[in-house]
Coordinates of C-alpha atoms and ligand atoms in Angstrom, one line a residue:
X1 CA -70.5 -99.2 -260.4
X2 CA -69.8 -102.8 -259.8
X3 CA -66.8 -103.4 -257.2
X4 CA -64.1 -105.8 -258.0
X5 CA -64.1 -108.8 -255.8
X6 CA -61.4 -108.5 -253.2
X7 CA -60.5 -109.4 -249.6
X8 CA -61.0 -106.5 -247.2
X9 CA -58.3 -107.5 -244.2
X10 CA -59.1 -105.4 -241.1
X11 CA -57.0 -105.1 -238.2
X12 CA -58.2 -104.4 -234.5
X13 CA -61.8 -106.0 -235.6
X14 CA -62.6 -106.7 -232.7
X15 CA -61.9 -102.4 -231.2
X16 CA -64.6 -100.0 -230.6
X17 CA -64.2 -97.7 -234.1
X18 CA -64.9 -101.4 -235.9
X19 CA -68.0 -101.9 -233.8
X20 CA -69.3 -98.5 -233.8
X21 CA -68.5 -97.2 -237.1
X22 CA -66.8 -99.6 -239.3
X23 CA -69.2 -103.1 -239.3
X24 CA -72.5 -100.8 -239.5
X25 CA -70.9 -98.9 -242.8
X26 CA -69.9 -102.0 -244.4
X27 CA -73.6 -103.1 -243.6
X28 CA -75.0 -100.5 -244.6
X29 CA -73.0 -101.4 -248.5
X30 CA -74.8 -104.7 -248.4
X31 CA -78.0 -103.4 -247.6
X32 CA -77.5 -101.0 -250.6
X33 CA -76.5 -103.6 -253.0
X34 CA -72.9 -102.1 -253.5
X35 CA -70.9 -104.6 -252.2
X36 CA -69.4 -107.4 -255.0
X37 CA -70.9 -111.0 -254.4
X38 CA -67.2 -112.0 -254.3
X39 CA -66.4 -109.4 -251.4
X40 CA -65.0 -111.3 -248.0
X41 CA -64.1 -109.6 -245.0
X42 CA -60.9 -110.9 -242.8
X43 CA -61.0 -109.6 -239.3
X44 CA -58.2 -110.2 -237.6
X45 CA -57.3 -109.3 -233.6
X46 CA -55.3 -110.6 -230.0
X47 CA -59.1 -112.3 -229.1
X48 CA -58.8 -115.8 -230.0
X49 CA -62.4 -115.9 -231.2
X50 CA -63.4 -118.4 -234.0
X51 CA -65.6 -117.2 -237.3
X52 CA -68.9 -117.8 -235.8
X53 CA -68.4 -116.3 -232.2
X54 CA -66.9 -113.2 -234.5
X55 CA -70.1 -113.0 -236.6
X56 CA -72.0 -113.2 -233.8
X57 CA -70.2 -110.4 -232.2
X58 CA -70.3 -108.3 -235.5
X59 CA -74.2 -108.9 -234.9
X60 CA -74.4 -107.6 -231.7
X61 CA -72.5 -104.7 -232.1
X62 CA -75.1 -103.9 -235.2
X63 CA -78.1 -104.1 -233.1
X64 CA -76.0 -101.8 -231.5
X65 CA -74.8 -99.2 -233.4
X66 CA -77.5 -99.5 -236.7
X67 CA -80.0 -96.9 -236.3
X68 CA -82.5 -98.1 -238.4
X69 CA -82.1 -102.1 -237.1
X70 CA -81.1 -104.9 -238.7
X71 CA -82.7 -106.9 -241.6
X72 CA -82.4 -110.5 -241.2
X73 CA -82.0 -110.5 -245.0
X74 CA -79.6 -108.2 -245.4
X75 CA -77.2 -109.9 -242.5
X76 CA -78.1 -113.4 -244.3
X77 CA -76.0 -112.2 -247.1
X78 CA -73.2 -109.9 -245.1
X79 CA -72.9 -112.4 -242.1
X80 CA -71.1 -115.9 -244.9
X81 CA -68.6 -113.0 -246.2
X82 CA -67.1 -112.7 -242.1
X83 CA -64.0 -114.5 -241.2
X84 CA -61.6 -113.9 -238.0
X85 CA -58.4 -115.3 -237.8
X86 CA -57.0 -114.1 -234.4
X87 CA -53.0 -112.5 -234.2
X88 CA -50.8 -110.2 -232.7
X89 CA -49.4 -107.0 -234.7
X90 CA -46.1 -107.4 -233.4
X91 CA -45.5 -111.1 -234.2
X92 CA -44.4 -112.0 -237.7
X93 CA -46.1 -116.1 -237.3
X94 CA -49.4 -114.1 -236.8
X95 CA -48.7 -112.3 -240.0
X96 CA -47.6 -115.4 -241.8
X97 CA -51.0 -117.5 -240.6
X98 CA -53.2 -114.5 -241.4
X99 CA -51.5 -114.7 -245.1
X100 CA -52.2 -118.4 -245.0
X101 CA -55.7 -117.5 -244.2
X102 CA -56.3 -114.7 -246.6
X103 CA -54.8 -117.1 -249.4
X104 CA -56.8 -119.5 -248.1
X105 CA -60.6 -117.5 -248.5
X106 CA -59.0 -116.1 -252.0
X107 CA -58.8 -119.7 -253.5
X108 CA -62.1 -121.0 -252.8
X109 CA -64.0 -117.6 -253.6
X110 CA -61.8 -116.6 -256.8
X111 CA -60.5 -113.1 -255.3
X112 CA -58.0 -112.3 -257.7
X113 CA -56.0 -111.2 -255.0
X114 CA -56.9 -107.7 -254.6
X115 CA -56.6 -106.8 -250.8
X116 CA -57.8 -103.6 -249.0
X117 CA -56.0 -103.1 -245.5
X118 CA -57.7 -101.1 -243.0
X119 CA -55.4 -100.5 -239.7
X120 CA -58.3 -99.6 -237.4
X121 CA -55.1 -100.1 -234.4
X122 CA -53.4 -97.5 -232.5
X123 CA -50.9 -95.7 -234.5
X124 CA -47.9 -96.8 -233.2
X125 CA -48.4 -99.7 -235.1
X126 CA -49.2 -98.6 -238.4
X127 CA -45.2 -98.7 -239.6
X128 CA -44.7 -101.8 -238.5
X129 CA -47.8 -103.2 -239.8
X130 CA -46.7 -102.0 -242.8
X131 CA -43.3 -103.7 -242.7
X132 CA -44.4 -107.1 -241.7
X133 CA -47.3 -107.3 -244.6
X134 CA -44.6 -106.5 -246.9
X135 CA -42.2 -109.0 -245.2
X136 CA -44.9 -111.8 -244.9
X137 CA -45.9 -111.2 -248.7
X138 CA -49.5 -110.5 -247.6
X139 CA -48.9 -106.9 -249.3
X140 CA -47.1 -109.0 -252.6
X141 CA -50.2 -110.2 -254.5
X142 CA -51.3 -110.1 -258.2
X143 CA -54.1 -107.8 -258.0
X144 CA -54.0 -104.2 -256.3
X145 CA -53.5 -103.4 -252.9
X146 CA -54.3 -100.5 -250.9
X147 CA -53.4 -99.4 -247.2
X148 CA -56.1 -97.7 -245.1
X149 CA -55.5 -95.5 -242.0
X150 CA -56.7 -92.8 -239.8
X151 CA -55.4 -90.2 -237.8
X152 CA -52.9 -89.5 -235.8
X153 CA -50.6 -89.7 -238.6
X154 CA -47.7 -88.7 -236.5
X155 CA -47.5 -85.7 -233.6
X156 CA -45.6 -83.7 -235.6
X157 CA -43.6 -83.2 -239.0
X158 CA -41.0 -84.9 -238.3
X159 CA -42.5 -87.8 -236.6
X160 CA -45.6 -88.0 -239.5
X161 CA -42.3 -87.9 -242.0
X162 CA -40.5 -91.0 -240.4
X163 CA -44.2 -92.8 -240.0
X164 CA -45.0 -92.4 -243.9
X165 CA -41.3 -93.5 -245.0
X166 CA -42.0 -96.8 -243.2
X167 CA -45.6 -96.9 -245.2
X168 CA -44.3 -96.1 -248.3
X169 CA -41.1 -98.8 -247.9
X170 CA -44.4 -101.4 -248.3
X171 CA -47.2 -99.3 -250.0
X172 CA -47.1 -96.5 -253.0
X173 CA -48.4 -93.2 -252.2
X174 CA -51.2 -93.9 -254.4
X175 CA -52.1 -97.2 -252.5
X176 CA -52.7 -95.5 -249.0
X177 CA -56.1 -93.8 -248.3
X178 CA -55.6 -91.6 -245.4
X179 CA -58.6 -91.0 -243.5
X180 CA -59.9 -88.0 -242.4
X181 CA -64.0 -88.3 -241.8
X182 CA -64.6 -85.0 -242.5
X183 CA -63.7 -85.3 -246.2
X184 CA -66.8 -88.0 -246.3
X185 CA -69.3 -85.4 -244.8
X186 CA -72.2 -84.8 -247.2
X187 CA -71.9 -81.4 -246.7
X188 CA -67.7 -81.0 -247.2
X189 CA -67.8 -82.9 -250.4
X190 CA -70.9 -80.4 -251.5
X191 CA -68.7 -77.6 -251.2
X192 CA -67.0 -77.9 -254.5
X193 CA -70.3 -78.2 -256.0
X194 CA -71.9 -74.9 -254.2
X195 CA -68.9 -72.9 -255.6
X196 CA -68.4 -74.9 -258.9
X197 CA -71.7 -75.9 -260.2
X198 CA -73.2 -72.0 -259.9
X199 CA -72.1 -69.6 -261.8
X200 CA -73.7 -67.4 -259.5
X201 CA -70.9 -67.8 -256.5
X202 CA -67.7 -68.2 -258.4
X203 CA -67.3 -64.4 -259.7
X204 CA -68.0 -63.2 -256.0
X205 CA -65.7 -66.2 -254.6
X206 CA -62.2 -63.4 -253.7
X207 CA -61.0 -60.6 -251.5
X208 CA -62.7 -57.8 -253.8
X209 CA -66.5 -59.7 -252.6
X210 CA -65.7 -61.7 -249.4
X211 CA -64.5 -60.0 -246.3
X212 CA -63.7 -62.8 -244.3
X213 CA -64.3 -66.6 -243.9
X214 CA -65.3 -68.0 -240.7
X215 CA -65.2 -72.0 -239.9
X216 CA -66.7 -73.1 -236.7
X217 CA -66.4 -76.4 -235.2
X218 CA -68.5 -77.0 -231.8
X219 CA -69.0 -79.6 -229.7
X220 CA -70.8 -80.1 -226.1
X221 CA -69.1 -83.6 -225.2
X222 CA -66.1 -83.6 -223.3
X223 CA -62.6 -85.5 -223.4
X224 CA -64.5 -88.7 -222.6
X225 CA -62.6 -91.7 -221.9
X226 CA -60.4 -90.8 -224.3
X227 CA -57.8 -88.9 -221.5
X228 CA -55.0 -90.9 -222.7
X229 CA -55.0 -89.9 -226.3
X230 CA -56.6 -86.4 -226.0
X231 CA -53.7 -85.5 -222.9
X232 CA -51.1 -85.8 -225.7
X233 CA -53.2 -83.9 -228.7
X234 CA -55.0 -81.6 -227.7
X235 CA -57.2 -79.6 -229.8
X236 CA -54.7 -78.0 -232.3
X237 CA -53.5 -81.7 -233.3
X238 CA -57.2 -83.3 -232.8
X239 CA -59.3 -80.8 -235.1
X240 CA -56.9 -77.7 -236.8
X241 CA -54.0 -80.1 -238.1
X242 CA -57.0 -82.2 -239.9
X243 CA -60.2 -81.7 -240.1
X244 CA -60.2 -77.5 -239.8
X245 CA -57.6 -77.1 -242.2
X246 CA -59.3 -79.4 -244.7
X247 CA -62.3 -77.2 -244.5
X248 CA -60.6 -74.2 -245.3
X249 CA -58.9 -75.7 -248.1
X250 CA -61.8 -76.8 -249.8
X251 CA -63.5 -73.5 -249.0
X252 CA -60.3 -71.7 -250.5
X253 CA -59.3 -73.8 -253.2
X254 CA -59.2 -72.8 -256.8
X255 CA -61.0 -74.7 -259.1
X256 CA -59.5 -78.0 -260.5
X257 CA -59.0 -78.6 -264.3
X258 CA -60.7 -81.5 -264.1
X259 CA -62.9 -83.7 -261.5
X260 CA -59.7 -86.1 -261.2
X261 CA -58.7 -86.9 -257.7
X262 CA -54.8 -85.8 -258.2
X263 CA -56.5 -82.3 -260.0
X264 CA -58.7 -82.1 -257.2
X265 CA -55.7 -82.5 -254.8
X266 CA -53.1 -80.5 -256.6
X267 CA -55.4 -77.6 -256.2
X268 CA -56.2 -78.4 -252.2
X269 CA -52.6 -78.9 -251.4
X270 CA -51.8 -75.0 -253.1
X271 CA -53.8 -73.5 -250.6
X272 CA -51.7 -74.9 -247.9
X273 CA -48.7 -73.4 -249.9
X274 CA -50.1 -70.2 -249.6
X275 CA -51.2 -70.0 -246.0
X276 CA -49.0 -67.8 -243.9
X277 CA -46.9 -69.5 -241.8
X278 CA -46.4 -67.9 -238.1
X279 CA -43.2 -68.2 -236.4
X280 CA -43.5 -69.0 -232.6
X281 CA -42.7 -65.6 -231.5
X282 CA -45.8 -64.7 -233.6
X283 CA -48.2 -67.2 -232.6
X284 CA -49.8 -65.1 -229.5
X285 CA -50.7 -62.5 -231.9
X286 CA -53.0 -64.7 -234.2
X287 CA -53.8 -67.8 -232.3
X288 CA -56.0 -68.4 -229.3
X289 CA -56.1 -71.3 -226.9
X290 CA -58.0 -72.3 -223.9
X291 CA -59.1 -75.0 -221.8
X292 CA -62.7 -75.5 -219.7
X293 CA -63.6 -75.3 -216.5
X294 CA -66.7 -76.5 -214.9
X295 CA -69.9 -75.6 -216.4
X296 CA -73.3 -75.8 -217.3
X297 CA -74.5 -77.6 -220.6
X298 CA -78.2 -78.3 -221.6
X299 CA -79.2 -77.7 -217.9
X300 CA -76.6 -80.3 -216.6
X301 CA -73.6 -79.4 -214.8
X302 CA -70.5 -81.0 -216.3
X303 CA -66.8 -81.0 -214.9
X304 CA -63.9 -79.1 -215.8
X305 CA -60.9 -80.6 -218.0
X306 CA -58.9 -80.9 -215.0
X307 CA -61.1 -83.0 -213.1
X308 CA -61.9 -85.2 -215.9
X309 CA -60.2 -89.1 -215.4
X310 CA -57.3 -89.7 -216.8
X311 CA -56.2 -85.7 -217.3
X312 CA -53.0 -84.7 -215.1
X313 CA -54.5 -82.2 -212.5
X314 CA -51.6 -79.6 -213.6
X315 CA -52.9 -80.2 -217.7
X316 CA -51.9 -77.4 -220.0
X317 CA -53.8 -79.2 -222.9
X318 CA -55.9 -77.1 -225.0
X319 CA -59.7 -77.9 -225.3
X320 CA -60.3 -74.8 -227.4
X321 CA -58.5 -73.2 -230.6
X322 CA -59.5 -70.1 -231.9
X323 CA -57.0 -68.7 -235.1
X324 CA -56.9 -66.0 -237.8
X325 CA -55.5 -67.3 -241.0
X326 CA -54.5 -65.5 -243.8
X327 CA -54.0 -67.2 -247.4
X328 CA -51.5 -65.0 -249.1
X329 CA -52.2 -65.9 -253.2
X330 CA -53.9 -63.7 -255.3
X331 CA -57.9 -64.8 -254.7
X332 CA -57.1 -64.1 -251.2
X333 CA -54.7 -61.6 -250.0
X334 CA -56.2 -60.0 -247.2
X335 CA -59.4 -61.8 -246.4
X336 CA -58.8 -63.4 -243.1
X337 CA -60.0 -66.8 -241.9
X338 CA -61.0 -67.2 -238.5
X339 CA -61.0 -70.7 -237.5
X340 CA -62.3 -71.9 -234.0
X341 CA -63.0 -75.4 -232.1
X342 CA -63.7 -76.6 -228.7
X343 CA -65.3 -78.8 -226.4
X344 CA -68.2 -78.4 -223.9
X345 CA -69.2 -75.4 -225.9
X346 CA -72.9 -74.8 -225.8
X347 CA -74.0 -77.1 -229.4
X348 CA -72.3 -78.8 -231.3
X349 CA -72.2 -77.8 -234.6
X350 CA -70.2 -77.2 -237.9
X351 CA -70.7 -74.5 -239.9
X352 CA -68.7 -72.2 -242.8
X353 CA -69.9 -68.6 -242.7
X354 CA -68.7 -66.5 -246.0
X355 CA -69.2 -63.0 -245.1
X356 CA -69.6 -60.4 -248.1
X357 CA -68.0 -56.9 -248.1
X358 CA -70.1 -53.9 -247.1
X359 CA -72.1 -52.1 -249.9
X360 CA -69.5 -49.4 -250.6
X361 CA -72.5 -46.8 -249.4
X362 CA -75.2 -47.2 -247.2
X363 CA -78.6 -45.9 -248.7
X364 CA -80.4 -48.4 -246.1
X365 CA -80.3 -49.2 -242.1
X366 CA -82.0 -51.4 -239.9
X367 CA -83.9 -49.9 -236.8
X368 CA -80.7 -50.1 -235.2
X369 CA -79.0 -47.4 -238.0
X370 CA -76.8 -50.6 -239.2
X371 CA -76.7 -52.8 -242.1
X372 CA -76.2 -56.5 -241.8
X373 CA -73.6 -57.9 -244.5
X374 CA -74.8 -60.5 -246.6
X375 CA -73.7 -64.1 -245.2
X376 CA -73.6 -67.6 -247.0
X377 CA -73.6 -69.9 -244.5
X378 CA -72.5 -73.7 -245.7
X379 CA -74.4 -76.3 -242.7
X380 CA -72.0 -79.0 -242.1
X381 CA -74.1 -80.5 -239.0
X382 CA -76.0 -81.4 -237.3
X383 CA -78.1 -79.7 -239.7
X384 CA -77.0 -80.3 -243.3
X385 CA -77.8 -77.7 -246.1
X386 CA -77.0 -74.0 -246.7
X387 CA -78.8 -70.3 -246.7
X388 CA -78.0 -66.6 -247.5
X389 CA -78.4 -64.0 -245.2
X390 CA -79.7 -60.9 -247.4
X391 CA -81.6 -57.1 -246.3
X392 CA -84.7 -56.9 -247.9
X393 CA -87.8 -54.3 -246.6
X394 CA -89.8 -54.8 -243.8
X395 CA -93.2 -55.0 -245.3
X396 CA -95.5 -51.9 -244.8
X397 CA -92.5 -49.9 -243.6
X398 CA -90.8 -47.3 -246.3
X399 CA -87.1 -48.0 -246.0
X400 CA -86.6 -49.9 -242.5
X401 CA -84.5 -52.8 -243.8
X402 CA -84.6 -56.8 -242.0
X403 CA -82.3 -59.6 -242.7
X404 CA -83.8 -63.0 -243.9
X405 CA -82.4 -66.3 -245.0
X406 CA -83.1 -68.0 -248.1
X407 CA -82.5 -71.6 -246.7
X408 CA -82.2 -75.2 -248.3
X409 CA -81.5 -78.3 -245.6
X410 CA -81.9 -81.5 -246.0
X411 CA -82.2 -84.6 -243.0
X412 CA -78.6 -85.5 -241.9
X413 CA -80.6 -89.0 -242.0
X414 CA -80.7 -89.6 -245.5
X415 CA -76.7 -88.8 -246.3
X416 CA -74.7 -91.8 -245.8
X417 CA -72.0 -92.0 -242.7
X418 CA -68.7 -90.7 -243.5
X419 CA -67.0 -94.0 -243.0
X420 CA -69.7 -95.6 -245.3
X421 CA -69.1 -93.5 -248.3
X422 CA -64.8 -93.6 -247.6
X423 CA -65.1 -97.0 -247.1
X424 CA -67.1 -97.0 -250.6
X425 CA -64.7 -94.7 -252.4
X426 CA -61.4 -96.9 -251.4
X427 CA -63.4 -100.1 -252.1
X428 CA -63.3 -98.7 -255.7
X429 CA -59.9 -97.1 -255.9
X430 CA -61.3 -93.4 -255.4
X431 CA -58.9 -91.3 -253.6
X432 CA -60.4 -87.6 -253.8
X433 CA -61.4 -87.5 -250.4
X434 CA -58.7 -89.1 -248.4
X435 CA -55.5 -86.4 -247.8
X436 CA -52.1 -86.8 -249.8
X437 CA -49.0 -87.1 -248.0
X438 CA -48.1 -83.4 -249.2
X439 CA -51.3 -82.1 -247.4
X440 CA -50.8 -83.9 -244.3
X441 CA -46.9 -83.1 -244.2
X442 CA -47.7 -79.4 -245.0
X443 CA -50.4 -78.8 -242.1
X444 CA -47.8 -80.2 -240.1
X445 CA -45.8 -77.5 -241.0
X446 CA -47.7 -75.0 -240.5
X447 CA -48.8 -76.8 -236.8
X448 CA -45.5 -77.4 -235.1
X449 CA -44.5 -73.7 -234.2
X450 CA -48.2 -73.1 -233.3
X451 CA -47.8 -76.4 -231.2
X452 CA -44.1 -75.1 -229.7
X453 CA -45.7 -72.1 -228.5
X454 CA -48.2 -74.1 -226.6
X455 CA -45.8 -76.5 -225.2
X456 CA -43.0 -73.4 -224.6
X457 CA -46.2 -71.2 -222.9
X458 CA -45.4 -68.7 -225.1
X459 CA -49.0 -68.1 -225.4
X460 CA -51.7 -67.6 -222.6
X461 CA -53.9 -70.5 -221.7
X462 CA -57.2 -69.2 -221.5
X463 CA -60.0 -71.1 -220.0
X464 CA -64.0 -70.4 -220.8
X465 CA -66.5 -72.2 -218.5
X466 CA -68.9 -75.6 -220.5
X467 CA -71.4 -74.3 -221.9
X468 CA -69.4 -71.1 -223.6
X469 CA -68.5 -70.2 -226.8
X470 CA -64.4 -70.3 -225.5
X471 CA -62.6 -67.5 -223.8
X472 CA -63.0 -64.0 -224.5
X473 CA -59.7 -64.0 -226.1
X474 CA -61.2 -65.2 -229.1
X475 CA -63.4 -62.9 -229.7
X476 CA -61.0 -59.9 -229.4
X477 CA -59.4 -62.0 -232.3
X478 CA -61.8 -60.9 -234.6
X479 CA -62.6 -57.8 -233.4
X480 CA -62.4 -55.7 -236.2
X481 CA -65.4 -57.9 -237.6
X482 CA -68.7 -56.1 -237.2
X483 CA -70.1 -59.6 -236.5
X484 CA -67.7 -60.8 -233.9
X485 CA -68.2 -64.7 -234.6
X486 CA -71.2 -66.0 -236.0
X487 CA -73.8 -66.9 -233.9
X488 CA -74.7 -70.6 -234.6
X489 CA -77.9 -71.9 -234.5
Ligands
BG6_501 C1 -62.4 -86.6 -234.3 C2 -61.7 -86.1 -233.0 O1 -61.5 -86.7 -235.3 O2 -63.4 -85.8 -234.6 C3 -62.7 -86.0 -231.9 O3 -60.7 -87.0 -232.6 C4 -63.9 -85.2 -232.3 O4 -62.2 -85.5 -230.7 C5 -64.5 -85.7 -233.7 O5 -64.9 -85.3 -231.3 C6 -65.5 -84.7 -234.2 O6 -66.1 -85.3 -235.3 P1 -67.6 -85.0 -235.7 O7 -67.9 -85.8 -237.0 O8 -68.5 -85.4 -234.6 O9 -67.7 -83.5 -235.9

């Protein structure tokens, strides 16, 4: 599909998520041949750099941060489309000159005046950026306009709620493309195609097949540098209010009339509708947190939370969630859904397990007298692809039964960064995989009592050494499971 020619205005160009993930995507479209020959890119910042020292930074930060390298031919062509034009969020005359200038690069390349906004700032200043584009007129234009963003949106409902009435006083719902990078994962978007292109799944896909759902998000890094922003999140508002919950809708949704975006997202947001809500007095009983300690990960010994920079050496913040989820609708009464996530656990992985009910009677055992269940098991990464755990007989024995795993994978290499396929998707007006404002106001919902009971210590804070799977908590959660959690490869 050819993209209309527009001006792609991006805020905190010169920041670290625009050097590491935003300029290599965007080059990554030219190298590709999808970007428009009329497509120019404004970057706009407080460094008072001019155009060239800004392509030449760009170019840096691609040598950088582009796996592969970079072709001279291919920056020949992105490099003319790079202007800067420095400013300050919170002054309206840096607003009005960067309107000037973005009028300016629309006259002599014939832009038609559609303009993309990507607030790659912190939050705090996505409202008023908002405001003062629609003050300035930069948001006014003939052609369409879209607002992009990416979490936090907000810390809570009521603070996400006053953030998106000060976006929608400038933007329409349908013009801002909320980020969240796990809906441009290869292997997130394939999951409506596992369940809805094979007719094999979809009969099984309910509480009278599945027995429960399990969705595991590792990682062996630590807080970073990033003290200052993780001290006020934590895990429950960095992964489960996003990205976790946006897996198990798309594992739980039903299937959408149509491949339209709003059909698409209709069906997403009812799953949210349906999940049980836990009042704060409850939250003990189905929801797990901890925090690390020091540890040992891939031979190395690694620091606890509390003696990280930056982290207050009395932190309660959670590095680790571990919850039981129930979906109370028809497809699902019953089945629960066991979501966990940490830090400096021992790999870092994603992965969906769908566990199928027991045969109702055992004819067959393994050596051990049990019988595995059968297992779909969706990759997410590092390792992208899927396999089936099923029993079959151990050749040359009569009846002694193995598991084995019928396996497809593919190299993470060859899909296309998240931010390069979003970036792709709102370049054409495509907004299936960003979140509606229902979706994100709805996992707030179901988040704040969880994150009251946190902040009230309602609920235990466990802590698990680096280089565990969490604490032990959160494996009693699921202990009526034969399998405990999954083990992850
Ligand atoms: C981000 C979180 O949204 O997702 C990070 O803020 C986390 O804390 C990251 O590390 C994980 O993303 P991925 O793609 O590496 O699984």
């Amino acid at each position: 599909r050819q993209l209309p020619p527009h001006v792609f205005v991006l805020f905190g160009a010169t920041g670290d998520l625009a050097h590491r993930k935003l300029f290599p995507a965007l080059y990554q479209l030219e190298k590709k041949g999808l970007m428009p020959e009329g497509l120019s890119i404004v970057g706009t910042a407080r460094r008072d750099y001019t155009t060239e020292a800004f392509r030449d930074e760009v170019h840096k930060a691609l040598l950088s941060f582009v796996k592969e390298g970079v072709e001279d031919d291919v920056w020949a062509r992105f490099a003319p489309r790079i202007f800067y034009v420095p400013g300050n969020v919170d002054n309206e005359d840096d607003f009005r000159k960067l309107h000037q200038f973005v009028l300016d690069v629309e006259s002599k390349k014939d832009h038609e005046g559609n303009r993309l906004f990507y607030l790659s700032m912190a939050p705090r200043f996505f409202g008023e950026t908002a405001l003062y584009l629609k003050k300035v007129g930069l948001a006014d234009t003939k052609g369409w306009r879209r607002l992009i963003i990416e979490k936090p949106f907000g810390h809570d409902y009521k603070s996400a709620a006053e953030l998106n009435d000060q976006l929608s006083s400038a933007f329409a719902e349908e013009e801002i493309y909320r980020i969240d990078h796990y809906l441009g994962k290869e292997m997130v978007q394939n999951i409506e195609v596992i369940r809805f292109a094979n007719s094999m799944f979809e009969p099984l896909w309910d509480n009278r097949s599945i027995a429960s759902v399990q969705i595991t998000s590792s990682e062996t890094v630590g807080v970073e540098d990033r003290a200052s922003y993780y001290e006020t999140s934590g895990a429950l508002r960095d992964m489960v209010q996003n990205h976790m919950l946006q897996m198990v809708m798309m594992t739980a949704m039903e299937p959408p009339s149509r491949l339209h975006t709003e059909a698409i997202r209709d069906e997403k947001v009812k799953v949210l509708r349906s999940l049980r809500a836990y009042k704060e007095e409850e939250v003990g009983q189905y929801v797990v947190r901890g925090q690390y300690t020091a540890g040992e990960i891939g031979g190395k010994a690694v620091p606890g939370y509390l003696e990280e920079p930056g982290v207050a050496p009395d932190s309660k913040t959670e590095t680790f969630v571990a919850a039981k989820l129930f979906i109370d609708n028809f497809r699902w009464a019953g089945v629960p859904f066991y979501i966990r996530t940490g830090k400096r656990m021992p790999v870092k992985s994603t992965e969906i397990v769908i566990q199928f009910r027991n045969m109702p009677k055992h004819l067959y055992f393994n050596q051990d007298g049990n019988l595995g269940p059968n297992l779909l098991v969706i990759r997410i990464n590092p390792v992208e692809g899927m396999y089936m755990q099923m029993n079959v007989k151990r050749p040359g024995t009569d009846n002694v039964v193995v598991p084995i795993a019928m396996e497809f994978s593919q190299s993470a290499d060859k899909s296309p960064e998240a931010y390069e396929r979003l970036l792709h998707d709102a370049m054409h007006g495509d907004s299936t995989f960003f979140t509606r404002w229902d979706e994100v106001s709805l996992a707030w919902k179901f988040v704040d009592p969880i994150a009251h009971a946190f902040a009230n210590n309602t609920v235990p804070l466990h802590t698990y050494k680096a280089g565990e799977w969490g604490p032990k908590a959160a494996h009693d959660l699921v202990k009526e499971q034969p399998g405990l959690w999954w083990p992850l490869y």
